[in-house]
Short mmCIF file of C-alpha atoms in Angstrom, two decimals:
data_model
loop_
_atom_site.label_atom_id
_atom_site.label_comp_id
_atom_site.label_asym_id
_atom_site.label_seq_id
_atom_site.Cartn_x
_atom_site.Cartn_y
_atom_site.Cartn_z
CA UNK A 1 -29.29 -18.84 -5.96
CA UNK A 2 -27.73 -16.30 -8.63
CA UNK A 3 -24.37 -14.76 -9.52
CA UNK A 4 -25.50 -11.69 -7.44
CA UNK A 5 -25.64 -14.10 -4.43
CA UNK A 6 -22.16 -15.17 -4.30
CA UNK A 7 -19.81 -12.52 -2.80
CA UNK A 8 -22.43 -12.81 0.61
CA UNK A 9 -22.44 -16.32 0.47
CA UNK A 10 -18.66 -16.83 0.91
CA UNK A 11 -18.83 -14.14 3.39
CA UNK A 12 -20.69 -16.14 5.63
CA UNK A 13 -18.63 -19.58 4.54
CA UNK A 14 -15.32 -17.68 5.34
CA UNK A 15 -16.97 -16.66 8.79
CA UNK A 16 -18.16 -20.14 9.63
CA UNK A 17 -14.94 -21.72 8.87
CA UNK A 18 -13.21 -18.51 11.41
CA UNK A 19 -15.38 -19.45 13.81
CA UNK A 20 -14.26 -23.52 13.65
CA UNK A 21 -10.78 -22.91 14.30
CA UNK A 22 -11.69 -20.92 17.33
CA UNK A 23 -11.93 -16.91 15.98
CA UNK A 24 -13.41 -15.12 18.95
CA UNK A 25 -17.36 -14.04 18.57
CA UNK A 26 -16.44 -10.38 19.16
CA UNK A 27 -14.08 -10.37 16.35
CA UNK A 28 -15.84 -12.04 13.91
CA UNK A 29 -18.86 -9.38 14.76
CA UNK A 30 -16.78 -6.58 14.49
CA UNK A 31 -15.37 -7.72 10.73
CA UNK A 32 -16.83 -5.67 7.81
CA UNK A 33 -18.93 -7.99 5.64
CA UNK A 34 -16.38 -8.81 1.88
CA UNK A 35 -18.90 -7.10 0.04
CA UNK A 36 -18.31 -3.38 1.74
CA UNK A 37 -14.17 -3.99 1.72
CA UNK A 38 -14.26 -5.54 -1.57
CA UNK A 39 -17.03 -4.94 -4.16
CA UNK A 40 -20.38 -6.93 -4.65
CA UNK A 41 -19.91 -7.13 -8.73
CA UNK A 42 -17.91 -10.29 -9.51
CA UNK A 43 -17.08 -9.24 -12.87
CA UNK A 44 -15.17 -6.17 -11.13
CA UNK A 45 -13.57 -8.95 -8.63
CA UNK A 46 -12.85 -10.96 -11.87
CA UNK A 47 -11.10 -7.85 -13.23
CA UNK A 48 -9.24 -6.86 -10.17
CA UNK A 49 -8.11 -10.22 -9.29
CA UNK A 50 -6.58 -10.74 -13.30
CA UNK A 51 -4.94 -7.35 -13.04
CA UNK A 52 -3.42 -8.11 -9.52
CA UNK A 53 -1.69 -11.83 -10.89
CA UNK A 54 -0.78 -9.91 -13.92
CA UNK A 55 1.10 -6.74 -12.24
CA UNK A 56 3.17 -9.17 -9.66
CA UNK A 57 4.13 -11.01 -12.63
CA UNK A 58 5.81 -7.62 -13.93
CA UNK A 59 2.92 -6.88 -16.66
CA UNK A 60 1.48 -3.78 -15.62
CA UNK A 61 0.76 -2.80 -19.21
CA UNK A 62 -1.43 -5.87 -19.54
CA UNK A 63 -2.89 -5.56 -16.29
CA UNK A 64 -3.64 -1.49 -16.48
CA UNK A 65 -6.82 -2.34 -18.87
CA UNK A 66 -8.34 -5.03 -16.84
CA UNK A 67 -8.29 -2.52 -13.57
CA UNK A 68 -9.93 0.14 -15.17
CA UNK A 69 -12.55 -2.80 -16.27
CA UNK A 70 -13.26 -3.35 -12.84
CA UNK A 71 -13.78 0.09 -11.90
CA UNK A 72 -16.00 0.62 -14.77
CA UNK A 73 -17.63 -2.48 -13.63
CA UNK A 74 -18.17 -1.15 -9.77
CA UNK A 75 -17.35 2.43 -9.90
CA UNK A 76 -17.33 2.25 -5.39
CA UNK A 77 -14.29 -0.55 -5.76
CA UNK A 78 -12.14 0.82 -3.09
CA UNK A 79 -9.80 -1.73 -3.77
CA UNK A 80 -9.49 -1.08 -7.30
CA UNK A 81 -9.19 2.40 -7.25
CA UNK A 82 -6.37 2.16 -5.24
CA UNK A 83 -4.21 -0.63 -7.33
CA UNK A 84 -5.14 1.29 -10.55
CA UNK A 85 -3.13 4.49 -8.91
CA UNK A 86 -0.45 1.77 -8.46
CA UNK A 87 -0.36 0.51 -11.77
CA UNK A 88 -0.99 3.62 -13.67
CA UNK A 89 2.43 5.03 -13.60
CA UNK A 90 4.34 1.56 -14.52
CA UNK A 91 1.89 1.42 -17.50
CA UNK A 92 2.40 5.20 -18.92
CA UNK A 93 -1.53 6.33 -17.30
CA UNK A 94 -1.20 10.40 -17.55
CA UNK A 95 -0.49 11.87 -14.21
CA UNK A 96 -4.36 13.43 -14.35
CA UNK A 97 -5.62 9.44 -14.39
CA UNK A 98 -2.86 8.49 -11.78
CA UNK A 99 -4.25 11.67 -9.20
CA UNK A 100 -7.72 11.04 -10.06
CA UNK A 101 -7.07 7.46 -9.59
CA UNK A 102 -6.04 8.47 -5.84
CA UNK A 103 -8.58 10.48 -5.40
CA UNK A 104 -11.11 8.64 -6.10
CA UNK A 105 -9.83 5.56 -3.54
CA UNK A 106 -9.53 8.64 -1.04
CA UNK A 107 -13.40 9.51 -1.12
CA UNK A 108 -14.23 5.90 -0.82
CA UNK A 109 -11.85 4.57 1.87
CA UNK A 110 -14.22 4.07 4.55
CA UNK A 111 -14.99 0.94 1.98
CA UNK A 112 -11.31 -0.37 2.91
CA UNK A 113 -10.32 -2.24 5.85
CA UNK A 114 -8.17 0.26 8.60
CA UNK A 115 -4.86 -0.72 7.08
CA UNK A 116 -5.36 0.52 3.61
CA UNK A 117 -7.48 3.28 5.35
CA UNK A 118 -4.06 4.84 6.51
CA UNK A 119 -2.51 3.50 2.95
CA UNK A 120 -5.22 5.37 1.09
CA UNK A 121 -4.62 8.61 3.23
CA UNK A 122 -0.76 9.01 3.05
CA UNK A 123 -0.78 8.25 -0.60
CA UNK A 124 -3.30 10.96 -1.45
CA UNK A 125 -1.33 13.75 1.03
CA UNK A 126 1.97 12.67 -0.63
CA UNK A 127 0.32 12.82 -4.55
CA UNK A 128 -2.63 14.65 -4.81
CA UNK A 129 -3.09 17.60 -1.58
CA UNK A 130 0.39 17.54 -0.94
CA UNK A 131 0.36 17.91 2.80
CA UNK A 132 3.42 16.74 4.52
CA UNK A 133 1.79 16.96 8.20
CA UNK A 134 -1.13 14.59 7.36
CA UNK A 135 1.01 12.68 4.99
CA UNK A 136 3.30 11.60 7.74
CA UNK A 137 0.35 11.33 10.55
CA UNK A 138 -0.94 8.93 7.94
CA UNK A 139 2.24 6.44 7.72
CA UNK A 140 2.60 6.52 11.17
CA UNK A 141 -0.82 5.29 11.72
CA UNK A 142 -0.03 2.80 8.63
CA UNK A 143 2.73 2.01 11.84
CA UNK A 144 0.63 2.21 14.65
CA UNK A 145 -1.04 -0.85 12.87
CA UNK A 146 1.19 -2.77 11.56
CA UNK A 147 4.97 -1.85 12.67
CA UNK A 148 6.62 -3.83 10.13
CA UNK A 149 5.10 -2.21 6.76
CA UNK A 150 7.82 -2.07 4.44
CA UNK A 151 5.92 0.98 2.45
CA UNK A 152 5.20 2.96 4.97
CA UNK A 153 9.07 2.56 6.90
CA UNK A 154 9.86 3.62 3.21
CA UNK A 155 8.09 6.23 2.76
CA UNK A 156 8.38 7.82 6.20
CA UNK A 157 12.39 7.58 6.07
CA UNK A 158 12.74 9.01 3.12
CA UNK A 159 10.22 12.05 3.71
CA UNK A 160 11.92 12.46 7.32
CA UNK A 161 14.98 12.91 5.33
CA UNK A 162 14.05 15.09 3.12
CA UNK A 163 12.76 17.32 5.48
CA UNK A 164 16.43 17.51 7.39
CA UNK A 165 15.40 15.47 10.38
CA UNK A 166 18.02 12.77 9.80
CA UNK A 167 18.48 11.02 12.94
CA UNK A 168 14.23 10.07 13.00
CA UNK A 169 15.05 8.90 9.65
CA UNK A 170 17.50 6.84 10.92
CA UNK A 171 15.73 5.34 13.36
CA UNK A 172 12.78 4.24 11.10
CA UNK A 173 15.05 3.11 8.12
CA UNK A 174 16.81 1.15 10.80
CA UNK A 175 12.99 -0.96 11.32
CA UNK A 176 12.53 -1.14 7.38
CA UNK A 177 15.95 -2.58 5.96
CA UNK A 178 15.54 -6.08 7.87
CA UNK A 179 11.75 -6.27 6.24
CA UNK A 180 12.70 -4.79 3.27
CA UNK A 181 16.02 -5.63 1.86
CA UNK A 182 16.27 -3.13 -0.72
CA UNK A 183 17.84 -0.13 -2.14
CA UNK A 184 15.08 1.86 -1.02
CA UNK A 185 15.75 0.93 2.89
CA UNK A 186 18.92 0.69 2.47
CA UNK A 187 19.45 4.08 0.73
CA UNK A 188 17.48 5.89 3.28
CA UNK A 189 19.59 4.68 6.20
CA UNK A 190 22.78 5.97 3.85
CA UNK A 191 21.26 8.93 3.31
CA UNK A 192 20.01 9.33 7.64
CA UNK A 193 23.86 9.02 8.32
CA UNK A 194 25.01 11.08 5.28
CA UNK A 195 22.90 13.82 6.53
CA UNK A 196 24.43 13.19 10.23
CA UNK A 197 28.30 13.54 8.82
CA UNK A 198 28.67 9.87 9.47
CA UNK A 199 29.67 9.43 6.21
CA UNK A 200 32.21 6.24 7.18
CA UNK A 201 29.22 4.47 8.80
CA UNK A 202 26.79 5.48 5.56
CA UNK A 203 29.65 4.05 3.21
CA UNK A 204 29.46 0.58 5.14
CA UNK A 205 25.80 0.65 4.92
CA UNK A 206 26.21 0.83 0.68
CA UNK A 207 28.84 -1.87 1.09
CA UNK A 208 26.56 -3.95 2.94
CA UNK A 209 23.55 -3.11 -0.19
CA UNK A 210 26.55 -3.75 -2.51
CA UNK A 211 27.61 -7.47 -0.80
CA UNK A 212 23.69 -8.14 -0.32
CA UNK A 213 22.47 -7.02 -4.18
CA UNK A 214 25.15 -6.75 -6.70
CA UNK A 215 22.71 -6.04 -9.37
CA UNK A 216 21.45 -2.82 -7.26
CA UNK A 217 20.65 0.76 -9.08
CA UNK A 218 22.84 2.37 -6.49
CA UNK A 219 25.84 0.62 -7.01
#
């Protein structure tokens, strides 16, 4: 009937169509309605969506404005909170907008869906309250959900080695390079077996990185 009405109204349409191709009752009951995951403002979904096409493309500067539009626009936007933490640094945001950024999506994850829950949690312990305990609790429940999440096999490889337990880090940078295919993954594994002394078998892992991404910062 109005603007106001149209985040609930394709929350029901994208329910109805769930149930057609034969989503079970008891999971469509237990799905948090769009508006308390996302935001109930479309200008702030306007915003957020513009500033999410704009960072893939590689504009974060251009993007960075729009974000902090659509918090201003829905100051409870999860969502956005949490992307303008991400952006912030690529678009030279002050480390105090970056950690309140954080912060903020921290107070207001129970507005996220479980995934970015965990997300939410490990980024905060890692930037803000640096709490390495909680921080790696956190990406392993980011694991516990979803076993392939290139971030958190990232993240938890690389804090695993820093902390001297190399052959855990192994083991989890082992899981991220075939879902990641990076430097990151693949300089965390190098760096598992580095800390090991298997420095032959960390030199064929940088070949490998070298053969699969010649244009790679670590070659």
């Amino acid at each position: 009937k109005d603007e106001t009405a149209i985040i609930a109204a394709l929350d029901k349409l994208s329910k109805r169509l769930r149930e057609r191709v034969g989503e079970s009752l008891k999971s469509l009951q237990n799905t948090e309605s769009l508006e308390q995951v996302t935001t109930g403002s479309i200008e702030a979904l306007q915003k957020y969506s513009q500033a999410v096409r704009l960072d893939d493309a590689g504009r974060s500067e251009e993007s960075y404005p729009l974000i902090q539009e659509a918090v201003a626009a829905d100051t409870t936007f999860a969502m956005a909170w949490r992307k303008a933490a991400a952006i912030g640094p690529r678009a030279g945001a002050t480390q105090a907008e970056v950690r309140a950024a954080y912060r903020r999506a921290f107070e207001l994850r129970a507005r996220l869906p479980s995934l970015e829950q965990r997300l939410t949690e490990a980024s905060f312990y890692s930037q803000v309250e640096f709490d390495p305990g909680k921080e790696e609790a956190a990406w392993r429940a980011v694991l516990a959900l979803k076993p392939d999440e290139r971030v958190a096999l990232n993240n938890l490889a690389l804090q695993l080695n820093e902390q001297g337990r190399h052959v855990e880090a192994e083991s989890v940078a082992r899981r991220a390079v075939p879902v990641d295919r990076s430097w990151f993954s693949y300089g965390h594994l190098a760096g598992a077996l580095t800390g090991q002394g298997r420095f032959d078998e960390a030199d064929s892992v940088l070949q490998e990185l070298a053969a699969f991404s010649p244009g790679s910062p670590r070659n």
